[in-house]
Short mmCIF file of C-alpha atoms in Angstrom, two decimals:
data_model
loop_
_atom_site.label_atom_id
_atom_site.label_comp_id
_atom_site.label_asym_id
_atom_site.label_seq_id
_atom_site.Cartn_x
_atom_site.Cartn_y
_atom_site.Cartn_z
CA MET Z 15 39.33 79.32 130.79
CA THR Z 16 41.77 82.04 131.85
CA VAL Z 17 41.06 85.23 133.79
CA LYS Z 18 44.09 87.05 135.16
CA LEU Z 19 44.23 89.53 138.03
CA THR Z 20 46.82 92.20 138.63
CA GLU Z 21 48.39 92.11 142.07
CA VAL Z 22 46.21 95.03 143.20
CA ALA Z 23 42.99 93.47 141.82
CA ALA Z 24 43.78 90.12 143.50
CA PHE Z 25 44.32 91.91 146.82
CA ARG Z 26 41.05 93.85 146.51
CA ILE Z 27 39.02 90.78 145.54
CA ARG Z 28 40.47 88.70 148.41
CA THR Z 29 39.59 91.62 150.76
CA PHE Z 30 36.00 91.60 149.50
CA LEU Z 31 35.82 87.81 149.85
CA ARG Z 32 37.11 87.89 153.46
CA GLY Z 33 34.67 90.66 154.31
CA SER Z 34 31.73 88.56 153.18
CA SER Z 35 32.74 85.21 154.64
CA ASN Z 36 30.20 82.45 155.08
CA GLN Z 37 29.35 81.21 158.56
CA ASP Z 38 29.11 77.64 157.24
CA GLY Z 39 32.67 77.66 155.89
CA THR Z 40 31.81 77.35 152.18
CA GLN Z 41 34.29 79.06 149.90
CA LYS Z 42 33.19 82.35 148.34
CA GLY Z 43 34.14 83.41 144.85
CA VAL Z 44 33.32 85.94 142.17
CA ARG Z 45 30.57 85.41 139.60
CA LEU Z 46 31.92 87.00 136.46
CA ALA Z 47 29.68 87.54 133.47
CA VAL Z 48 28.75 89.80 130.61
CA ALA Z 49 25.24 91.02 129.88
CA ASP Z 50 23.53 92.91 127.12
CA GLY Z 51 23.74 96.57 128.01
CA GLY Z 52 26.05 99.52 128.30
CA CYS Z 53 26.88 102.01 125.61
CA SER Z 54 28.90 99.52 123.48
CA GLY Z 55 26.58 96.52 123.70
CA TYR Z 56 27.96 94.28 126.47
CA GLU Z 57 28.77 95.21 130.03
CA TYR Z 58 30.74 93.37 132.72
CA LYS Z 59 29.05 91.98 135.81
CA MET Z 60 30.77 90.92 139.05
CA GLU Z 61 29.27 89.67 142.30
CA ILE Z 62 30.42 87.79 145.39
CA THR Z 63 28.80 84.38 145.80
CA SER Z 64 29.46 80.86 147.05
CA THR Z 65 26.83 79.15 144.93
CA PRO Z 66 27.55 78.40 141.27
CA LYS Z 67 24.62 78.38 138.88
CA PRO Z 68 24.01 75.09 137.05
CA ASP Z 69 25.70 76.27 133.83
CA ASP Z 70 28.69 78.00 135.50
CA LEU Z 71 32.29 77.05 134.81
CA VAL Z 72 34.09 76.98 138.16
CA VAL Z 73 37.68 78.19 137.74
CA GLU Z 74 40.36 78.92 140.30
CA ASN Z 75 42.98 81.30 138.91
CA GLU Z 76 46.67 81.47 139.75
CA ASP Z 77 45.90 83.88 142.64
CA LYS Z 78 43.67 81.22 144.26
CA VAL Z 79 40.52 83.30 143.53
CA LEU Z 80 37.49 81.19 142.68
CA PHE Z 81 35.47 82.39 139.63
CA PHE Z 82 32.01 81.26 138.59
CA ILE Z 83 31.61 82.03 134.87
CA ASP Z 84 28.50 81.29 132.86
CA ARG Z 85 29.14 79.34 129.65
CA GLU Z 86 27.76 82.08 127.38
CA SER Z 87 30.11 84.71 128.84
CA ALA Z 88 33.20 82.49 128.84
CA PRO Z 89 34.26 82.97 125.20
CA LEU Z 90 33.71 86.74 125.50
CA ILE Z 91 36.05 87.11 128.49
CA GLU Z 92 38.64 84.39 127.82
CA GLY Z 93 42.11 85.81 128.54
CA MET Z 94 40.79 88.96 130.22
CA VAL Z 95 42.96 90.85 132.72
CA ILE Z 96 41.25 92.58 135.63
CA ASP Z 97 43.00 95.46 137.38
CA PHE Z 98 41.93 97.78 140.20
CA VAL Z 99 42.60 101.52 140.12
CA ASP Z 100 42.20 103.85 143.06
CA GLY Z 101 42.33 107.52 142.17
CA LEU Z 102 40.85 110.91 142.93
CA VAL Z 103 38.53 110.91 139.92
CA GLU Z 104 37.73 107.23 139.55
CA SER Z 105 38.17 104.01 141.54
CA GLY Z 106 37.20 100.45 140.69
CA PHE Z 107 37.91 97.41 138.60
CA LYS Z 108 39.23 97.89 135.09
CA PHE Z 109 38.96 95.24 132.39
CA THR Z 110 41.44 94.57 129.58
CA ASN Z 111 39.69 92.18 127.27
CA PRO Z 112 41.61 90.77 124.29
CA ASN Z 113 38.28 89.80 122.65
CA ALA Z 114 36.89 93.32 122.64
CA THR Z 115 36.87 94.98 119.23
CA ASP Z 116 35.78 98.32 120.73
CA THR Z 117 35.23 99.75 124.21
CA CYS Z 118 33.28 102.64 125.65
CA GLY Z 119 35.00 105.60 127.29
CA CYS Z 120 33.56 104.48 130.64
CA GLY Z 121 35.61 101.26 130.48
CA LYS Z 122 32.65 99.11 131.60
CA SER Z 123 31.18 98.34 128.18
CA PHE Z 124 32.55 96.63 125.07
CA LYS Z 125 31.83 95.19 121.63
CA VAL Z 126 32.89 91.85 120.16
CA GLY Z 127 32.64 92.09 116.37
CA ASP Z 128 29.27 91.56 114.70
CA CYS Z 129 27.76 89.44 117.51
CA THR Z 130 27.32 92.47 119.80
CA PRO Z 131 23.79 93.63 120.70
CA ALA Z 132 22.83 97.28 120.17
CA GLY Z 133 24.35 99.64 122.72
CA VAL Z 134 22.44 102.01 124.97
CA PRO Z 135 23.73 105.61 125.26
CA CYS Z 136 25.48 106.50 128.52
CA SER Z 137 23.41 108.67 130.82
#
């Protein structure tokens, strides 16, 4: 399972992880998943946690960031690159997913061939 971070994204994620440190010393990581939703069918989900769910794959990437990835999401995000942009109009994480066959203009939603659920129009 491979998830790559740009240098800027790795810095931002490590900053978030340090800012939410555990008092008990357990290592925090990022739960990364996809869920039905968004205008293209799937949308990305990220959250800081230190507790993997029972079906999570636990992966430490080359930047020493710990990811918790549920087994259903794993094939949909294999090989994904996460970047972070900081601009006047938009700031946040950007996803480049080699498995996506189409993406929404918002950059947070994608399709993967015929297995994609129905999308929901952007509001």
